[in-house]
Amino acid sequence: MNEGELLSRVDKSKLPRHVAIIMDGNGRWASGRGLLRSAGHSAGVKTLKKILTTAVNLKLEALTVYAFSTENWKRPLAEVDFLMHLFSEYLEREKREMHEKNVRIRFLGRTEDFSPLIQSQMRDAVELMKNNTGVKFNIAADYGGQDEIIRAAQKLARRVASGEMPAENIDAAVFESELDTAGQPPVDLLIRTSGDMRLSNFLLWQAAYAEFWFTKTPWPEFTPEEFIDALIDFGKRARRFGGVT
Ligand code: FPP
């Protein structure tokens, strides 16, 4: 099926505003083929490119992907180094095309532990795309949901301590304004590939009322077709947000 036929399967009025993806299974996919885990991550980047293109074509409002968690530093040094190299290469290679597609990039998470080169590539990419009005594409890198909430709490505590506002002013909206996703809609649909059914410290606040969609397909084999299946399935869900229909 070509991209046009694929997109025509979707009822645009029932699309999620914000989709988040845990791109899991690169390592197992590669090992299962007798390849190095790094080959799985390289294949994963190709999948990411296709899924971002589909998100652009569908005019999704926001897409967030989990590229590197605060816990991923515990992986063998060679794998961490490879992921860093891939990340750097990806930003350098893809930023022009993303910009042409009107994508607006943002990074969620800490940035200070990345190399100076990667930190400057991240800043350059954000700067290049800062006035774009298309898909808000968030890459969670050195990201943990608990860490993000702690950082937000620290920022709020500082604002209260400085006398800028009383503690009673902190409500959900004020709290959200200090999260890495400030100004973006909550996650409507959370997709996780490769069979595990857990949140793994991803977008703990933002996914409070997210619909979940799990697939056994490993990330390198995830396709725009399956992405669209998930979006169509989302359109059939009855969302009550704690209320009644
Ligand atoms: C999970 O697979 C994937 C990751 C930890 C990294 C995801 C990274 C990419 C898709 C490529 C790099 C991203 C960018 C933005 C350049 P896993 O290694 O946990 O697989 P496993 O569960 O099978 O071991």
mmCIF file of C-alpha atoms and ligand atoms in Angstrom:
data_model
loop_
_atom_site.group_PDB
_atom_site.id
_atom_site.type_symbol
_atom_site.label_atom_id
_atom_site.label_comp_id
_atom_site.label_asym_id
_atom_site.label_seq_id
_atom_site.Cartn_x
_atom_site.Cartn_y
_atom_site.Cartn_z
ATOM 1 C CA MET A 1 0.000 0.000 0.000
ATOM 2 C CA ASN A 2 1.432 3.404 -0.875
ATOM 3 C CA GLU A 3 1.592 6.249 1.628
ATOM 4 C CA GLY A 4 -1.486 7.994 0.161
ATOM 5 C CA GLU A 5 -3.661 4.865 0.418
ATOM 6 C CA LEU A 6 -2.344 4.287 3.888
ATOM 7 C CA LEU A 7 -3.206 7.775 5.073
ATOM 8 C CA SER A 8 -6.669 7.556 3.552
ATOM 9 C CA ARG A 9 -7.481 4.752 6.033
ATOM 10 C CA VAL A 10 -7.396 7.240 8.882
ATOM 11 C CA ASP A 11 -10.337 9.314 10.079
ATOM 12 C CA LYS A 12 -8.494 12.576 10.725
ATOM 13 C CA SER A 13 -11.144 13.754 13.187
ATOM 14 C CA LYS A 14 -10.272 10.851 15.498
ATOM 15 C CA LEU A 15 -6.532 11.246 15.544
ATOM 16 C CA PRO A 16 -4.670 11.619 18.840
ATOM 17 C CA ARG A 17 -3.072 15.016 19.337
ATOM 18 C CA HIS A 18 0.023 13.626 21.006
ATOM 19 C CA VAL A 19 1.544 10.180 20.375
ATOM 20 C CA ALA A 20 4.439 8.853 22.431
ATOM 21 C CA ILE A 21 6.512 5.823 21.471
ATOM 22 C CA ILE A 22 8.790 3.510 23.443
ATOM 23 C CA MET A 23 10.973 2.224 20.610
ATOM 24 C CA ASP A 24 11.851 -1.081 22.251
ATOM 25 C CA GLY A 25 13.436 -4.259 20.932
ATOM 26 C CA ASN A 26 16.375 -3.108 18.827
ATOM 27 C CA GLY A 27 18.832 -5.286 20.745
ATOM 28 C CA ARG A 28 16.701 -8.442 20.749
ATOM 29 C CA TRP A 29 15.885 -7.990 17.064
ATOM 30 C CA ALA A 30 19.585 -7.842 16.204
ATOM 31 C CA SER A 31 20.650 -10.692 18.504
ATOM 32 C CA GLY A 32 17.935 -12.885 17.019
ATOM 33 C CA ARG A 33 19.593 -12.415 13.632
ATOM 34 C CA GLY A 34 23.089 -13.039 14.863
ATOM 35 C CA LEU A 35 23.911 -9.337 14.561
ATOM 36 C CA LEU A 36 25.442 -6.962 17.061
ATOM 37 C CA ARG A 37 22.982 -4.960 19.157
ATOM 38 C CA SER A 38 24.316 -1.828 17.466
ATOM 39 C CA ALA A 39 22.908 -3.093 14.148
ATOM 40 C CA GLY A 40 19.502 -3.112 15.834
ATOM 41 C CA HIS A 41 19.880 0.515 16.874
ATOM 42 C CA SER A 42 20.918 1.486 13.331
ATOM 43 C CA ALA A 43 17.857 -0.282 11.961
ATOM 44 C CA GLY A 44 15.801 1.513 14.638
ATOM 45 C CA VAL A 45 16.860 4.893 13.306
ATOM 46 C CA LYS A 46 15.496 3.945 9.867
ATOM 47 C CA THR A 47 12.157 3.041 11.434
ATOM 48 C CA LEU A 48 12.099 6.360 13.286
ATOM 49 C CA LYS A 49 12.570 8.249 10.032
ATOM 50 C CA LYS A 50 9.590 6.476 8.448
ATOM 51 C CA ILE A 51 7.331 7.003 11.454
ATOM 52 C CA LEU A 52 8.194 10.701 11.696
ATOM 53 C CA THR A 53 7.378 11.074 7.988
ATOM 54 C CA THR A 54 3.993 9.445 8.551
ATOM 55 C CA ALA A 55 3.363 11.753 11.526
ATOM 56 C CA VAL A 56 4.201 14.735 9.306
ATOM 57 C CA ASN A 57 1.907 13.530 6.533
ATOM 58 C CA LEU A 58 -0.915 13.007 9.025
ATOM 59 C CA LYS A 59 -0.249 16.440 10.546
ATOM 60 C CA LEU A 60 -0.067 15.001 14.046
ATOM 61 C CA GLU A 61 0.348 17.747 16.603
ATOM 62 C CA ALA A 62 3.047 16.068 18.703
ATOM 63 C CA LEU A 63 5.214 12.961 18.551
ATOM 64 C CA THR A 64 7.537 12.012 21.406
ATOM 65 C CA VAL A 65 10.047 9.162 21.196
ATOM 66 C CA TYR A 66 12.108 7.589 23.958
ATOM 67 C CA ALA A 67 15.664 7.509 22.622
ATOM 68 C CA PHE A 68 17.738 7.206 25.784
ATOM 69 C CA SER A 69 16.636 6.891 29.397
ATOM 70 C CA THR A 70 18.383 8.120 32.544
ATOM 71 C CA GLU A 71 18.945 4.401 33.255
ATOM 72 C CA ASN A 72 20.482 3.624 29.848
ATOM 73 C CA TRP A 73 23.884 4.929 31.010
ATOM 74 C CA LYS A 74 24.165 1.573 32.839
ATOM 75 C CA ARG A 75 24.567 -0.256 29.517
ATOM 76 C CA PRO A 76 28.028 -1.445 28.411
ATOM 77 C CA LEU A 77 30.216 1.504 27.456
ATOM 78 C CA ALA A 78 30.518 0.355 23.841
ATOM 79 C CA GLU A 79 26.744 0.363 23.427
ATOM 80 C CA VAL A 80 26.366 3.780 25.075
ATOM 81 C CA ASP A 81 29.125 5.135 22.823
ATOM 82 C CA PHE A 82 27.435 3.700 19.768
ATOM 83 C CA LEU A 83 24.075 5.217 20.715
ATOM 84 C CA MET A 84 25.746 8.607 21.215
ATOM 85 C CA HIS A 85 27.432 8.337 17.822
ATOM 86 C CA LEU A 86 24.117 7.392 16.208
ATOM 87 C CA PHE A 87 22.332 10.268 17.909
ATOM 88 C CA SER A 88 24.939 12.772 16.742
ATOM 89 C CA GLU A 89 24.910 11.411 13.189
ATOM 90 C CA TYR A 90 21.108 11.404 13.136
ATOM 91 C CA LEU A 91 20.861 15.060 14.178
ATOM 92 C CA GLU A 92 23.452 16.131 11.636
ATOM 93 C CA ARG A 93 21.923 14.139 8.786
ATOM 94 C CA GLU A 94 18.209 14.640 9.411
ATOM 95 C CA LYS A 95 17.856 18.193 10.699
ATOM 96 C CA ARG A 96 17.632 19.834 7.242
ATOM 97 C CA GLU A 97 14.930 17.448 6.071
ATOM 98 C CA MET A 98 13.024 17.851 9.323
ATOM 99 C CA HIS A 99 13.228 21.605 8.921
ATOM 100 C CA GLU A 100 11.935 21.357 5.344
ATOM 101 C CA LYS A 101 9.016 19.340 6.681
ATOM 102 C CA ASN A 102 8.200 22.157 9.117
ATOM 103 C CA VAL A 103 9.000 19.905 12.116
ATOM 104 C CA ARG A 104 9.738 21.637 15.399
ATOM 105 C CA ILE A 105 12.214 19.658 17.456
ATOM 106 C CA ARG A 106 12.579 19.667 21.250
ATOM 107 C CA PHE A 107 14.644 17.537 23.581
ATOM 108 C CA LEU A 108 13.193 16.218 26.806
ATOM 109 C CA GLY A 109 15.464 15.292 29.674
ATOM 110 C CA ARG A 110 18.812 16.361 31.018
ATOM 111 C CA THR A 111 21.367 17.537 28.537
ATOM 112 C CA GLU A 112 24.443 18.224 30.646
ATOM 113 C CA ASP A 113 25.909 14.717 30.520
ATOM 114 C CA PHE A 114 26.031 14.603 26.733
ATOM 115 C CA SER A 115 29.277 15.502 25.002
ATOM 116 C CA PRO A 116 29.796 19.179 24.118
ATOM 117 C CA LEU A 117 29.395 18.218 20.442
ATOM 118 C CA ILE A 118 25.997 16.598 20.965
ATOM 119 C CA GLN A 119 24.850 19.444 23.208
ATOM 120 C CA SER A 120 25.714 21.946 20.511
ATOM 121 C CA GLN A 121 24.000 19.831 17.832
ATOM 122 C CA MET A 122 20.888 19.743 20.001
ATOM 123 C CA ARG A 123 20.952 23.525 20.428
ATOM 124 C CA ASP A 124 21.522 24.037 16.682
ATOM 125 C CA ALA A 125 18.613 21.784 15.755
ATOM 126 C CA VAL A 126 16.273 23.552 18.192
ATOM 127 C CA GLU A 127 17.407 26.949 16.912
ATOM 128 C CA LEU A 128 16.997 25.937 13.255
ATOM 129 C CA MET A 129 13.428 24.742 13.759
ATOM 130 C CA LYS A 130 12.246 27.152 16.442
ATOM 131 C CA ASN A 131 9.768 29.003 14.223
ATOM 132 C CA ASN A 132 8.326 25.907 12.561
ATOM 133 C CA THR A 133 4.646 25.244 12.991
ATOM 134 C CA GLY A 134 4.296 21.555 12.030
ATOM 135 C CA VAL A 135 4.701 18.416 14.109
ATOM 136 C CA LYS A 136 6.212 18.995 17.539
ATOM 137 C CA PHE A 137 8.832 16.273 17.579
ATOM 138 C CA ASN A 138 10.222 15.549 21.025
ATOM 139 C CA ILE A 139 13.229 13.319 21.499
ATOM 140 C CA ALA A 140 13.522 12.100 25.075
ATOM 141 C CA ALA A 141 17.238 11.669 25.681
ATOM 142 C CA ASP A 142 18.776 11.160 29.113
ATOM 143 C CA TYR A 143 15.161 11.307 30.122
ATOM 144 C CA GLY A 144 13.328 9.806 33.088
ATOM 145 C CA GLY A 145 9.793 10.707 34.104
ATOM 146 C CA GLN A 146 10.675 10.784 37.805
ATOM 147 C CA ASP A 147 13.734 12.899 37.111
ATOM 148 C CA GLU A 148 11.629 15.350 35.078
ATOM 149 C CA ILE A 149 9.099 15.664 37.925
ATOM 150 C CA ILE A 150 11.873 16.215 40.484
ATOM 151 C CA ARG A 151 13.455 18.910 38.301
ATOM 152 C CA ALA A 152 10.055 20.621 37.954
ATOM 153 C CA ALA A 153 9.529 20.456 41.729
ATOM 154 C CA GLN A 154 12.950 22.001 42.307
ATOM 155 C CA LYS A 155 12.192 24.861 39.926
ATOM 156 C CA LEU A 156 8.860 25.503 41.661
ATOM 157 C CA ALA A 157 10.487 25.345 45.091
ATOM 158 C CA ARG A 158 12.960 27.989 43.969
ATOM 159 C CA ARG A 159 10.150 30.226 42.708
ATOM 160 C CA VAL A 160 8.331 29.907 46.030
ATOM 161 C CA ALA A 161 11.530 30.437 48.068
ATOM 162 C CA SER A 162 12.332 33.602 46.101
ATOM 163 C CA GLY A 163 8.907 35.018 46.959
ATOM 164 C CA GLU A 164 7.722 34.972 43.322
ATOM 165 C CA MET A 165 4.549 33.101 44.312
ATOM 166 C CA PRO A 166 2.975 31.397 47.332
ATOM 167 C CA ALA A 167 3.047 27.574 47.449
ATOM 168 C CA GLU A 168 -0.775 27.552 47.203
ATOM 169 C CA ASN A 169 -0.488 28.826 43.619
ATOM 170 C CA ILE A 170 0.956 25.508 42.482
ATOM 171 C CA ASP A 171 -1.746 23.662 40.586
ATOM 172 C CA ALA A 172 -1.616 21.228 37.661
ATOM 173 C CA ALA A 173 -1.201 24.011 35.086
ATOM 174 C CA VAL A 174 1.641 25.672 36.993
ATOM 175 C CA PHE A 175 3.311 22.294 37.512
ATOM 176 C CA GLU A 176 3.035 21.467 33.801
ATOM 177 C CA SER A 177 4.624 24.765 32.897
ATOM 178 C CA GLU A 178 7.864 23.528 34.479
ATOM 179 C CA LEU A 179 7.883 20.134 32.745
ATOM 180 C CA ASP A 180 10.035 19.512 29.680
ATOM 181 C CA THR A 181 6.846 19.293 27.588
ATOM 182 C CA ALA A 182 5.555 22.714 28.736
ATOM 183 C CA GLY A 183 2.968 24.089 26.342
ATOM 184 C CA GLN A 184 2.274 20.760 24.646
ATOM 185 C CA PRO A 185 -0.852 18.615 24.953
ATOM 186 C CA PRO A 186 -0.903 15.550 27.235
ATOM 187 C CA VAL A 187 -0.137 12.173 25.664
ATOM 188 C CA ASP A 188 -3.243 10.625 24.102
ATOM 189 C CA LEU A 189 -1.709 7.435 22.773
ATOM 190 C CA LEU A 190 1.346 5.600 24.031
ATOM 191 C CA ILE A 191 2.818 2.882 21.821
ATOM 192 C CA ARG A 192 5.398 0.349 22.995
ATOM 193 C CA THR A 193 6.954 -2.136 20.623
ATOM 194 C CA SER A 194 8.533 -5.520 21.263
ATOM 195 C CA GLY A 195 6.147 -7.148 23.702
ATOM 196 C CA ASP A 196 6.875 -5.673 27.120
ATOM 197 C CA MET A 197 3.923 -3.977 28.768
ATOM 198 C CA ARG A 198 5.314 -1.334 31.061
ATOM 199 C CA LEU A 199 5.924 2.401 31.163
ATOM 200 C CA SER A 200 9.644 2.304 32.031
ATOM 201 C CA ASN A 201 9.700 5.782 33.592
ATOM 202 C CA PHE A 202 8.419 7.456 30.409
ATOM 203 C CA LEU A 203 6.215 10.583 30.555
ATOM 204 C CA LEU A 204 4.759 9.676 33.961
ATOM 205 C CA TRP A 205 2.849 12.934 34.296
ATOM 206 C CA GLN A 206 1.879 13.447 30.663
ATOM 207 C CA ALA A 207 0.550 9.894 30.163
ATOM 208 C CA ALA A 208 -1.908 10.103 33.091
ATOM 209 C CA TYR A 209 -4.859 9.456 30.762
ATOM 210 C CA ALA A 210 -3.046 8.007 27.769
ATOM 211 C CA GLU A 211 -4.449 5.060 25.869
ATOM 212 C CA PHE A 212 -1.883 2.266 25.583
ATOM 213 C CA TRP A 213 -1.115 0.235 22.513
ATOM 214 C CA PHE A 214 1.321 -2.659 22.760
ATOM 215 C CA THR A 215 2.694 -4.752 19.930
ATOM 216 C CA LYS A 216 5.073 -7.684 19.825
ATOM 217 C CA THR A 217 6.728 -6.246 16.716
ATOM 218 C CA PRO A 218 10.306 -5.170 17.505
ATOM 219 C CA TRP A 219 11.019 -1.524 16.722
ATOM 220 C CA PRO A 220 13.202 -2.214 13.626
ATOM 221 C CA GLU A 221 10.220 -4.028 12.045
ATOM 222 C CA PHE A 222 7.564 -1.521 13.072
ATOM 223 C CA THR A 223 5.997 0.002 9.952
ATOM 224 C CA PRO A 224 3.838 3.002 9.025
ATOM 225 C CA GLU A 225 1.041 0.440 8.394
ATOM 226 C CA GLU A 226 1.192 -0.758 11.983
ATOM 227 C CA PHE A 227 1.479 2.812 13.235
ATOM 228 C CA ILE A 228 -1.731 3.586 11.387
ATOM 229 C CA ASP A 229 -3.388 0.456 12.838
ATOM 230 C CA ALA A 230 -2.591 1.862 16.290
ATOM 231 C CA LEU A 231 -4.051 5.261 15.365
ATOM 232 C CA ILE A 232 -7.219 3.665 13.978
ATOM 233 C CA ASP A 233 -7.576 1.559 17.127
ATOM 234 C CA PHE A 234 -7.165 4.724 19.206
ATOM 235 C CA GLY A 235 -10.077 6.289 17.304
ATOM 236 C CA LYS A 236 -12.345 3.476 18.565
ATOM 237 C CA ARG A 237 -11.492 3.878 22.241
ATOM 238 C CA ALA A 238 -14.065 5.355 24.654
ATOM 239 C CA ARG A 239 -12.133 7.860 26.714
ATOM 240 C CA ARG A 240 -13.847 8.888 29.916
ATOM 241 C CA PHE A 241 -11.067 10.665 31.824
ATOM 242 C CA GLY A 242 -12.525 9.396 35.071
ATOM 243 C CA GLY A 243 -16.073 10.458 34.191
ATOM 244 C CA VAL A 244 -18.965 8.544 32.628
ATOM 245 C CA THR A 245 -20.048 8.459 29.001
HETATM 246 C C1 FPP B 1 15.398 0.051 22.985
HETATM 247 O O1 FPP B 1 15.903 -1.129 22.440
HETATM 248 C C2 FPP B 1 15.955 1.173 22.316
HETATM 249 C C3 FPP B 1 16.841 2.061 22.858
HETATM 250 C C4 FPP B 1 17.381 2.019 24.222
HETATM 251 C C5 FPP B 1 17.315 3.173 22.080
HETATM 252 C C6 FPP B 1 16.391 3.607 21.002
HETATM 253 C C7 FPP B 1 17.218 4.196 19.986
HETATM 254 C C8 FPP B 1 16.962 4.232 18.678
HETATM 255 C C9 FPP B 1 15.737 3.775 18.023
HETATM 256 C C10 FPP B 1 17.979 4.771 17.785
HETATM 257 C C11 FPP B 1 18.591 6.023 18.229
HETATM 258 C C12 FPP B 1 17.625 7.136 18.336
HETATM 259 C C13 FPP B 1 17.857 8.305 17.779
HETATM 260 C C14 FPP B 1 16.891 9.430 17.995
HETATM 261 C C15 FPP B 1 19.016 8.539 16.931
HETATM 262 P P1 FPP B 1 16.736 -2.047 23.386
HETATM 263 O O2 FPP B 1 18.157 -1.812 23.127
HETATM 264 O O3 FPP B 1 16.295 -1.829 24.801
HETATM 265 O O4 FPP B 1 16.330 -3.458 22.882
HETATM 266 P P2 FPP B 1 16.145 -4.771 23.770
HETATM 267 O O5 FPP B 1 15.048 -4.484 24.749
HETATM 268 O O6 FPP B 1 15.774 -5.769 22.767
HETATM 269 O O7 FPP B 1 17.466 -5.012 24.412
#
